[in-house]
CSV table of C-alpha atoms (C1' of nucleotides) in Angstrom, one decimal:
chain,number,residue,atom,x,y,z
A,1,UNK,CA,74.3,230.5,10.5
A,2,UNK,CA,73.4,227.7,12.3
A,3,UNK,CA,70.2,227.0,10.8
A,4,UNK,CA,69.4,230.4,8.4
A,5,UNK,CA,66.1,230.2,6.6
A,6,UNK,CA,65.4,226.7,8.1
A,7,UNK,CA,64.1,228.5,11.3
A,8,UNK,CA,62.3,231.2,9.6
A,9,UNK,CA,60.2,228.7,7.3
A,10,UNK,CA,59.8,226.8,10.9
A,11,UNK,CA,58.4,230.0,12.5
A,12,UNK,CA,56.0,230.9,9.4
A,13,UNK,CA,54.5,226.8,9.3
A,14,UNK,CA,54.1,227.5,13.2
A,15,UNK,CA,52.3,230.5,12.8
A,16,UNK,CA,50.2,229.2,10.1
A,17,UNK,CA,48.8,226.2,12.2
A,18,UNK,CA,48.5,229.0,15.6
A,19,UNK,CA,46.6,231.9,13.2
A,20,UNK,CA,44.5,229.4,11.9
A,21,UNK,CA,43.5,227.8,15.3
A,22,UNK,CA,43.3,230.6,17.8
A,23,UNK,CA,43.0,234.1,14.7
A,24,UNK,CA,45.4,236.5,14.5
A,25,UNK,CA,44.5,237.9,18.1
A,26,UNK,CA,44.5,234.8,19.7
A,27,UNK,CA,47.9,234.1,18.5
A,28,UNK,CA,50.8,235.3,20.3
A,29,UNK,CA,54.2,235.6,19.0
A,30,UNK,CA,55.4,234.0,23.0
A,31,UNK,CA,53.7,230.7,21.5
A,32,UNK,CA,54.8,230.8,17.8
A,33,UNK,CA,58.3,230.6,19.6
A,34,UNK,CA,57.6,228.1,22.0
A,35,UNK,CA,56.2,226.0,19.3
A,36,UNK,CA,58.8,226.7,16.8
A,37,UNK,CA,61.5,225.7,19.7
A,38,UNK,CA,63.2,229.7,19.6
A,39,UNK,CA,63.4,232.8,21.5
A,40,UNK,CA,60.6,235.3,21.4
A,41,UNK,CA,63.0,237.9,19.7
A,42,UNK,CA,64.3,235.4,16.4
A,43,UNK,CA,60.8,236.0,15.3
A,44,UNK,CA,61.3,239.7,15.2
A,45,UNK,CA,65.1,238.8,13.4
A,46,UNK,CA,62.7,237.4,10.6
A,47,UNK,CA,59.9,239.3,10.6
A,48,UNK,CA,59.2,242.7,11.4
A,49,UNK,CA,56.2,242.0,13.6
A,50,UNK,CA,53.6,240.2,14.2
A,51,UNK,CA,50.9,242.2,11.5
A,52,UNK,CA,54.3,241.6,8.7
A,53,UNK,CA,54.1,237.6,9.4
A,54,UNK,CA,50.4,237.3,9.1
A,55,UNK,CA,50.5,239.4,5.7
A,56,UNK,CA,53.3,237.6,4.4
A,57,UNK,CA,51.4,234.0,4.7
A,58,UNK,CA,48.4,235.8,2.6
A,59,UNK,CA,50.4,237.8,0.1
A,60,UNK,CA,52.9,235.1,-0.7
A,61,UNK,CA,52.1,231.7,0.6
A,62,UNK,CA,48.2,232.1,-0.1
A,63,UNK,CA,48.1,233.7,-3.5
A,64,UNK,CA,51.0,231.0,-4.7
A,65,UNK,CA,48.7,228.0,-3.7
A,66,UNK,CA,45.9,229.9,-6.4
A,67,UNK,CA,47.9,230.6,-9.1
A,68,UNK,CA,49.8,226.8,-8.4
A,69,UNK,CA,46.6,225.3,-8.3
A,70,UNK,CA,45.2,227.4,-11.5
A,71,UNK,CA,48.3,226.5,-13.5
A,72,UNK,CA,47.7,222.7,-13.1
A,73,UNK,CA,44.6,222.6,-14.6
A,74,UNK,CA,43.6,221.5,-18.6
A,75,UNK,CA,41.0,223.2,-20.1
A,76,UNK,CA,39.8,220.4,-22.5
A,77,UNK,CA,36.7,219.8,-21.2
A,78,UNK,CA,34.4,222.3,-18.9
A,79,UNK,CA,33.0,219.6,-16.2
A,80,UNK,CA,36.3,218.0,-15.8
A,81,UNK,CA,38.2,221.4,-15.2
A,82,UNK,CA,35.8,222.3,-12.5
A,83,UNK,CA,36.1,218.8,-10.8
A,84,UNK,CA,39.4,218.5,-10.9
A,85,UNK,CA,40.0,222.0,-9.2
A,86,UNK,CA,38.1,220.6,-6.3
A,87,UNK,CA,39.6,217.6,-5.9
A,88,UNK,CA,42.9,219.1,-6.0
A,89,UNK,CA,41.8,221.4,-3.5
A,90,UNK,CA,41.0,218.7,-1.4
A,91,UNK,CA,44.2,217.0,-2.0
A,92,UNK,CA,46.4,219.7,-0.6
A,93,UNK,CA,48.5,218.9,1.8
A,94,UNK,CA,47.4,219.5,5.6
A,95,UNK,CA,50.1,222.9,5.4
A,96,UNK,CA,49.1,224.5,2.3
A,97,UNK,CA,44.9,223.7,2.9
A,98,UNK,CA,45.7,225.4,6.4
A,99,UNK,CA,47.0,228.5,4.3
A,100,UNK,CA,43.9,228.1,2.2
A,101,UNK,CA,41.6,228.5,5.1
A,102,UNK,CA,43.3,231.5,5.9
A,103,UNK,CA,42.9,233.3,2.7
A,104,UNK,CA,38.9,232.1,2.9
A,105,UNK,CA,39.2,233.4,6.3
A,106,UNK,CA,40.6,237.3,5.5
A,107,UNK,CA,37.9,236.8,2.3
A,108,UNK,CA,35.0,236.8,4.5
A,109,UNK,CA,37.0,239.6,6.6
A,110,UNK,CA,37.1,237.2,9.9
A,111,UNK,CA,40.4,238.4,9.9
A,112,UNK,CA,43.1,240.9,8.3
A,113,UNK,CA,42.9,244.2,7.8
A,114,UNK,CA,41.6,246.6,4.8
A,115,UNK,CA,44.9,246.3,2.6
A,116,UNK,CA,44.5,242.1,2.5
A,117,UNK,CA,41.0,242.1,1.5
A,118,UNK,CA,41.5,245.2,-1.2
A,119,UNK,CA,43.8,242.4,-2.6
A,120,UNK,CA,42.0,239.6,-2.3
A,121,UNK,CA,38.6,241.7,-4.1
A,122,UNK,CA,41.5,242.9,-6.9
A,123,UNK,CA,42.3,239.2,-7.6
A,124,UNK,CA,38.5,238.0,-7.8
A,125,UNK,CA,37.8,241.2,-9.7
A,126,UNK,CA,40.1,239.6,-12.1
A,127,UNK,CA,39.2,236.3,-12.2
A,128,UNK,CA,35.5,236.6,-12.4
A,129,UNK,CA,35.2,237.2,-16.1
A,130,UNK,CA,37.5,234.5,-16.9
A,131,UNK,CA,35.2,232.2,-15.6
A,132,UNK,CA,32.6,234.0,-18.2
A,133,UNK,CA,34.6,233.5,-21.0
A,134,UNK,CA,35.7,229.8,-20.1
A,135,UNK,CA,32.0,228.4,-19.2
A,136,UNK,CA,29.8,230.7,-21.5
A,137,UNK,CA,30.8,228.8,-25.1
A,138,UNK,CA,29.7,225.5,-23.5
A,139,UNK,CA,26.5,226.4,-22.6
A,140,UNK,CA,25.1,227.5,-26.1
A,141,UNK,CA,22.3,225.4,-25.9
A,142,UNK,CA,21.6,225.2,-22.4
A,143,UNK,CA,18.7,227.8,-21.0
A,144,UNK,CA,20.0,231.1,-18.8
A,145,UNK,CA,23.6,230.7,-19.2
A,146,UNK,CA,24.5,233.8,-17.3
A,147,UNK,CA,22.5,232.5,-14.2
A,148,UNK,CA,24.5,229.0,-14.7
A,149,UNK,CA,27.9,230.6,-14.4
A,150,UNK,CA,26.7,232.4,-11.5
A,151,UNK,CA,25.3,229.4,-9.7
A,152,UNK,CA,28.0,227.5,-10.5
A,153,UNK,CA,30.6,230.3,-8.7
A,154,UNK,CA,28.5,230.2,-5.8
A,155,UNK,CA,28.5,226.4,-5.9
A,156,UNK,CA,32.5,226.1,-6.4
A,157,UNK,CA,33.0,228.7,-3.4
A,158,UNK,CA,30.6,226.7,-1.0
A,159,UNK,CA,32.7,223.6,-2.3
A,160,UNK,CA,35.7,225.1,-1.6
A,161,UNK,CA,34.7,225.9,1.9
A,162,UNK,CA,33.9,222.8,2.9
A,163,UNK,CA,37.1,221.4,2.0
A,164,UNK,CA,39.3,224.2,3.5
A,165,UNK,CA,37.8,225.3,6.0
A,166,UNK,CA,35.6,222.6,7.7
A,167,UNK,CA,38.3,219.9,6.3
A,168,UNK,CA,35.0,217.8,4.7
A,169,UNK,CA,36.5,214.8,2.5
A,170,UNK,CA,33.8,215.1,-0.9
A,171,UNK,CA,33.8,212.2,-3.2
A,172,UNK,CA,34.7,212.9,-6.5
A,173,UNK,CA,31.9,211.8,-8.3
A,174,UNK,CA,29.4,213.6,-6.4
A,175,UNK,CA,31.4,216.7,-6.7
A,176,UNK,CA,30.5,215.8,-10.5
A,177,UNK,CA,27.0,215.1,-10.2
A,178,UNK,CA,26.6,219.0,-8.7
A,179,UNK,CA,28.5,220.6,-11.1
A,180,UNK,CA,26.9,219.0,-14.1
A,181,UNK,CA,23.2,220.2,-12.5
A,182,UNK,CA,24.8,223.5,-12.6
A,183,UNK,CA,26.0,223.7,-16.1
A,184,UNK,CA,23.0,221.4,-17.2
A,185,UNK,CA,25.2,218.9,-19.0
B,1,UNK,CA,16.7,250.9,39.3
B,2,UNK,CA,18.2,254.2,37.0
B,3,UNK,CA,18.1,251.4,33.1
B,4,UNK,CA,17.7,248.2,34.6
B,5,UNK,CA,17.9,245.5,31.6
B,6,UNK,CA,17.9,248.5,29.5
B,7,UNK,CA,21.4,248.4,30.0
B,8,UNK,CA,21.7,244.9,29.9
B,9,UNK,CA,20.4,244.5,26.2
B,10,UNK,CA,23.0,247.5,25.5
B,11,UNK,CA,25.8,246.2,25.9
B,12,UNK,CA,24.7,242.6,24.2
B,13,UNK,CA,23.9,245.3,20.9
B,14,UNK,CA,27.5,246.8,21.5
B,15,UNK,CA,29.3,243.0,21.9
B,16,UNK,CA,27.5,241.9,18.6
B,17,UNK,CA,29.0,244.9,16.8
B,18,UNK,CA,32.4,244.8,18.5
B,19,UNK,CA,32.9,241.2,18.3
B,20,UNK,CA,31.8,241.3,14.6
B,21,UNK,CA,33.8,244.2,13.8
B,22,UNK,CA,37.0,242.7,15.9
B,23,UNK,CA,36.3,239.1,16.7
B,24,UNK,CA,36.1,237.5,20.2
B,25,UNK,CA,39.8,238.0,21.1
B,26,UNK,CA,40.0,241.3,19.7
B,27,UNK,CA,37.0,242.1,21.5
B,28,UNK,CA,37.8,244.0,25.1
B,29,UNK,CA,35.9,244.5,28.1
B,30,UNK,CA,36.9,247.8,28.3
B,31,UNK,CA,35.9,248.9,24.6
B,32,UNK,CA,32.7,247.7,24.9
B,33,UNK,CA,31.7,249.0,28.3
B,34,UNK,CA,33.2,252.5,26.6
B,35,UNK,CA,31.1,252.3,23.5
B,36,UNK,CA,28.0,251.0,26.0
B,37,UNK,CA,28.5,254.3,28.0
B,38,UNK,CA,29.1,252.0,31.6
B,39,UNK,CA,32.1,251.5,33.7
B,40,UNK,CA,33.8,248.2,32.9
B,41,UNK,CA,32.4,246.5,35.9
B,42,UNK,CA,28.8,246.7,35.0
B,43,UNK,CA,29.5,244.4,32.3
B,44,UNK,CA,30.4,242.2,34.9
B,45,UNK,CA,26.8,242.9,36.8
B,46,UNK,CA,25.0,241.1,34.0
B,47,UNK,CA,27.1,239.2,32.1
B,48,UNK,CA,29.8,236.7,34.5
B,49,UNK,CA,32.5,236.8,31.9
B,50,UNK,CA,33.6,237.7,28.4
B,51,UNK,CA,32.9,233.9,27.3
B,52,UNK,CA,29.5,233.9,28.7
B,53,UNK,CA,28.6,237.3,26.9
B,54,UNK,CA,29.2,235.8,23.7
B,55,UNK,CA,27.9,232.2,24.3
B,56,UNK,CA,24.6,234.3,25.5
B,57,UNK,CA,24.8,236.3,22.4
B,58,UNK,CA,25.4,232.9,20.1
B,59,UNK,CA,23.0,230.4,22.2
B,60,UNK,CA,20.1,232.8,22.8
B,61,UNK,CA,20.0,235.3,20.2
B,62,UNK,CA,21.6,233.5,16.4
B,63,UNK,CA,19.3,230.8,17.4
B,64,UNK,CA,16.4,232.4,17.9
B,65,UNK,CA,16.6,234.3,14.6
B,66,UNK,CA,17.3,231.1,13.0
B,67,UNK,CA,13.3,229.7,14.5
B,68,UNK,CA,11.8,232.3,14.0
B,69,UNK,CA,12.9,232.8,10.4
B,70,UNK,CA,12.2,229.1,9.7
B,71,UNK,CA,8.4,229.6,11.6
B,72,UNK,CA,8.2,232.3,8.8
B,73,UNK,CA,8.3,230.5,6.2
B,74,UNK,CA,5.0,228.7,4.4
B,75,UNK,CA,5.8,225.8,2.3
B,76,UNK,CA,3.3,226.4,-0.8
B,77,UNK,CA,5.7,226.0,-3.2
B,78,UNK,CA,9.3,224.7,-3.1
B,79,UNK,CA,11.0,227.6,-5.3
B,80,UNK,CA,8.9,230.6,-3.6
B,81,UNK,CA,10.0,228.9,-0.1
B,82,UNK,CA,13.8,228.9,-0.2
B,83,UNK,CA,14.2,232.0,-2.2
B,84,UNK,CA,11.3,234.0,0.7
B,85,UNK,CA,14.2,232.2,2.8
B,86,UNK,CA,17.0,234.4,1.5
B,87,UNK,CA,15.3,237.3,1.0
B,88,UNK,CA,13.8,237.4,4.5
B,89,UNK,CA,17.5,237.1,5.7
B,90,UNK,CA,18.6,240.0,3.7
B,91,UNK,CA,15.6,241.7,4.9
B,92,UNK,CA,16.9,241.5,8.3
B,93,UNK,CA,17.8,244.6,10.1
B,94,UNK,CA,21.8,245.0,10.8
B,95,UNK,CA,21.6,244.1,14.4
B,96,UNK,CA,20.0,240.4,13.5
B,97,UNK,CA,22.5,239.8,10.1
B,98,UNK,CA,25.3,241.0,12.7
B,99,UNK,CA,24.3,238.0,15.2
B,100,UNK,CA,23.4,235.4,12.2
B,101,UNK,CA,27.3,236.7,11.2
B,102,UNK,CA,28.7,235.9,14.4
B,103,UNK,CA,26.8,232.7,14.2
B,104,UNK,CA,28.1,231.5,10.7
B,105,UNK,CA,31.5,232.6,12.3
B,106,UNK,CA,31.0,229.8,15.2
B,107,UNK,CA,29.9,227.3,12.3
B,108,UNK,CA,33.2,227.6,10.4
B,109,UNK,CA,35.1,227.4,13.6
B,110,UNK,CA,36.7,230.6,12.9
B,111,UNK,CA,35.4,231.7,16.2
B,112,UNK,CA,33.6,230.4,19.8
B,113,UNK,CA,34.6,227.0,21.2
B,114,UNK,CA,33.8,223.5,20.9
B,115,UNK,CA,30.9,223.6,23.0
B,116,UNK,CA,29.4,226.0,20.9
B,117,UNK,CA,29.9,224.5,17.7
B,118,UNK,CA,28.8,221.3,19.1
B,119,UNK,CA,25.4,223.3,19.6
B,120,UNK,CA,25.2,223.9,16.2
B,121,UNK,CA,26.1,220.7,14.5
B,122,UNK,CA,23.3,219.3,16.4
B,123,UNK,CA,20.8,221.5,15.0
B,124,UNK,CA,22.1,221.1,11.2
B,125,UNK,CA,22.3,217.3,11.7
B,126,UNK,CA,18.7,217.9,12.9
B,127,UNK,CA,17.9,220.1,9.7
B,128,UNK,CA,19.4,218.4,6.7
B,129,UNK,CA,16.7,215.8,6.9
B,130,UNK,CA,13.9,217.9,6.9
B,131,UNK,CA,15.5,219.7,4.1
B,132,UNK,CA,15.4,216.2,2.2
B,133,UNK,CA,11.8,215.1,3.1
B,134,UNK,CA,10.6,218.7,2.1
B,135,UNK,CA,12.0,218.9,-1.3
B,136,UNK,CA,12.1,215.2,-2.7
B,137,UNK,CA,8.6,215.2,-3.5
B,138,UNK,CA,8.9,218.0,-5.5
B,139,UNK,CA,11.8,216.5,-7.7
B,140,UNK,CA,10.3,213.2,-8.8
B,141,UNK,CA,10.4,213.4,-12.6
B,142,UNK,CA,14.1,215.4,-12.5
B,143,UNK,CA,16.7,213.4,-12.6
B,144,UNK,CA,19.4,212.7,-10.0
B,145,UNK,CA,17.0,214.3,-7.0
B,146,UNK,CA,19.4,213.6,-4.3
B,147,UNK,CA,22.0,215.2,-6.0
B,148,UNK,CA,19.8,218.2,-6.4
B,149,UNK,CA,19.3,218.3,-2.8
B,150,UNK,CA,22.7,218.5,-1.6
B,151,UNK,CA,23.5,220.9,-4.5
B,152,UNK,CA,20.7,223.2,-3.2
B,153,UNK,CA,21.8,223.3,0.3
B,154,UNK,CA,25.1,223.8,-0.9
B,155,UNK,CA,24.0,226.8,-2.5
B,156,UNK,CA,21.6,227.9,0.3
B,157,UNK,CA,24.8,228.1,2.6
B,158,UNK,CA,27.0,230.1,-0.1
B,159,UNK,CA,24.0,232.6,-0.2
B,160,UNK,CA,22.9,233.3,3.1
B,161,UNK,CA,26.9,233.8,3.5
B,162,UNK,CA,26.8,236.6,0.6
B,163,UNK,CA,24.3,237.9,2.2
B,164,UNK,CA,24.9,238.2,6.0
B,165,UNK,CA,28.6,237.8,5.9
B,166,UNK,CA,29.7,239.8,2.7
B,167,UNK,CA,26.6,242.1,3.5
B,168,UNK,CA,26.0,241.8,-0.5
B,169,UNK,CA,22.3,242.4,-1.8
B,170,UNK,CA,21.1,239.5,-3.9
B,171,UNK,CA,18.8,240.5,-6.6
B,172,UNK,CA,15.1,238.4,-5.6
B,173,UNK,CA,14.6,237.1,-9.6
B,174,UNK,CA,18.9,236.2,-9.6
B,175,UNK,CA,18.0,234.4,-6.5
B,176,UNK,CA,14.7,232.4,-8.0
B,177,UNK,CA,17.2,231.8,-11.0
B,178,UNK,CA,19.5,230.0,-9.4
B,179,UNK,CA,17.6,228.0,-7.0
B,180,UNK,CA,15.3,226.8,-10.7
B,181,UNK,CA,18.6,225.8,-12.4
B,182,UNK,CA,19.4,223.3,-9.3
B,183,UNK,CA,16.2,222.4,-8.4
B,184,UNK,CA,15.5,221.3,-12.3
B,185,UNK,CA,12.2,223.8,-12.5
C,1,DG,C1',13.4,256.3,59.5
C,2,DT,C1',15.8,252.5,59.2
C,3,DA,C1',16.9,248.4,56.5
C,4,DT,C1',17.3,246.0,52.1
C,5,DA,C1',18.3,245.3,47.4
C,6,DT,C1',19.5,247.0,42.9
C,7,DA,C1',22.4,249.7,40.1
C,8,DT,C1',26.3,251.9,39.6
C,9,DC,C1',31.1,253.5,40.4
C,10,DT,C1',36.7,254.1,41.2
C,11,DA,C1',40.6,251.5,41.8
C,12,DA,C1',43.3,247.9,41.7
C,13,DC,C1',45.0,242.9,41.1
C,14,DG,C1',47.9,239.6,38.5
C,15,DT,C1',48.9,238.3,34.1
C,16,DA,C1',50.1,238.5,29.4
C,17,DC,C1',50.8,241.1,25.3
C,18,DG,C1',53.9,243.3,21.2
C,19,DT,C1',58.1,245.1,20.9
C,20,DT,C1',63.0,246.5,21.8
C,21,DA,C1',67.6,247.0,24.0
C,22,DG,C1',71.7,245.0,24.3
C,23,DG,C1',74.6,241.2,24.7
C,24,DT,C1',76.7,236.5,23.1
C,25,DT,C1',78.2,233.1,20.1
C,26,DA,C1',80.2,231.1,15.8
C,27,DC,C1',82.1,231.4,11.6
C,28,DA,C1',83.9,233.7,7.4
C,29,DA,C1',86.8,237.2,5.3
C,30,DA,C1',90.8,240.4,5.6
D,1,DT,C1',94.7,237.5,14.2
D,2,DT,C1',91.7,240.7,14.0
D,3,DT,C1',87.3,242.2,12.2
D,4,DG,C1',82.7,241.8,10.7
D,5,DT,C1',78.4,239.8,10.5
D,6,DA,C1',74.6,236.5,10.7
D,7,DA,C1',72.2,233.9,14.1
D,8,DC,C1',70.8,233.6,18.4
D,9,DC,C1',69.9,234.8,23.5
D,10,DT,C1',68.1,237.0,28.4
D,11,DA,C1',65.9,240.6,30.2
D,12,DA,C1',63.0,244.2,30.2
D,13,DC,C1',59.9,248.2,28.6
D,14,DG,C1',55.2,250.1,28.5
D,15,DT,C1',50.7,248.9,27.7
D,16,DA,C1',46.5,246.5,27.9
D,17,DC,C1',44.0,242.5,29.2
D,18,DG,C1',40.1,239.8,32.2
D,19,DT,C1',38.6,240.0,36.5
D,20,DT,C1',37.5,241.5,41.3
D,21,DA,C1',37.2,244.1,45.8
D,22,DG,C1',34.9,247.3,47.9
D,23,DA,C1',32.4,251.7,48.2
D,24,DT,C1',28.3,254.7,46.9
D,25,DA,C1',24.0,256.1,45.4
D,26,DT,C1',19.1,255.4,44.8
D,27,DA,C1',14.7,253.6,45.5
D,28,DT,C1',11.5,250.6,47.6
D,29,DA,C1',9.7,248.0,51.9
D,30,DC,C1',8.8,247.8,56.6
DNA sequence: GTATATATCTAACGTACGTTAGGTTACAAA
DNA sequence: TTTGTAACCTAACGTACGTTAGATATATAC
């Protein structure tokens, strides 16, 4: 009881940072341990191998980060919604936007296995028509709506990229500027 | 004398599909010399190592699909330009969307080396002008043009990445669609 | 017919991997 | 004071990796 779940959260922010620099083969468990300042075998106490770590980061550390970052946002108006999910995006701290890439990474199937990705399509699936229903009513009088919410999911996704995964700093008001093209406000 | 380079070019199609399907360090020797029908060491006879295989593979063949794609293209008109663009990528057989993968792989970092994506920052930094002097002209009475620029390239990168790395088929008038709504046509 | 070069092979080197067996502390409960 | 258990360790297992040494076959050149 020395240090209890202090060591295991140690060993899971290690492996983050080693999956997302080297991928999931190019991580070792010998490092995570070096790294994490422990024997090989304590990562085996908390986890019960190497494939359990990595799917514990997407299915719990990943998914929270969406529906955290979901949860913050205000739906008053449409443009400021969309903005402000990038920014916060971008405002993640180092840990959580390392998790992020991750997830993007097992989305574009650079990495995981089968099971993670039917997850991750499950939990797009889902969210898809929301983004239907949210945009749709604001864009009564604007031409092709349908194409606009599908530009504009493209759009967000490239965003998001950028910021997660090749750690690009966007300024706010020209995150603005493309989103409001888009939606042709 | 028995294949010559015909064995060569074999084992390059092999790599691309292994190191697609697996990644670079998920990638053997062994594996692909099995799948190629060779003993391990001929990979060896044309190839010096595992990291010169795949810098080959990223240096010689992603790039040449990305000139000669670009060489295809006539620039009549702005919207019949980029969306020919996309759908001559989608058109690609599986072989060249498995390299241009590998290659958007290298450009996220998600795979390769520094050297590599060095190579390829280079070239964008050499592109994202051109995109600029090419489509400004053709946005003079919309408003916001430079916006519109970056917005479109930001959308030309989410598509191509539909395309080559989630293997989805874009439908041509979706595409056109799209591209109007951000180019303001 | 011998020499040369190309194309191929079997076998092995040293290293590193994921994982496990089995032991040692340290502290809490009985 | 013994017992139990959570937290840690050293050492090793079997396997697989990237790479190389060294031999063989085949075909052309002289």
């Amino acid at each position: 009881m020395d240090h209890g779940q202090d060591l295991k959260s140690t060993i899971k922010r290690i492996a983050v940072e080693q999956f997302n620099r080297n991928g999931y083969h190019g991580t070792t468990i010998r490092t995570i341990a070096k790294e994490a300042e422990c024997s090989l075998p304590m990562v085996y106490y908390y986890f019960s191998s190497k494939k359990d770590l990595f799917h514990e980061i997407i299915r719990k550390d990943y998914f929270h980060i969406l529906d955290r970052e979901a949860q913050k946002l205000k739906t008053t108006n449409i443009l400021d919604f969309y903005t402000d999910f990038i920014v916060n995006v971008m405002n993640l701290d180092e840990h959580d936007r390392m998790v992020y890439r991750l997830g993007v990474k097992v989305y574009l199937s650079f990495d995981g296995d089968e099971d993670l990705l039917a997850v991750m399509e499950a939990w797009e699936a889902s969210i898809v028509p929301r983004h239907y229903q949210l945009i749709l009513p604001h864009l009564k009088d604007a031409s092709n709506p349908k194409a606009r919410v599908r530009t504009l999911m493209h759009l967000l996704e490239n965003l998001i990229e950028r910021v997660v995964v090749k750690n690009q700093t966007l300024v706010e008001q020209e995150i603005r500027e493309e989103l409001s093209i888009v939606l042709g406000l």
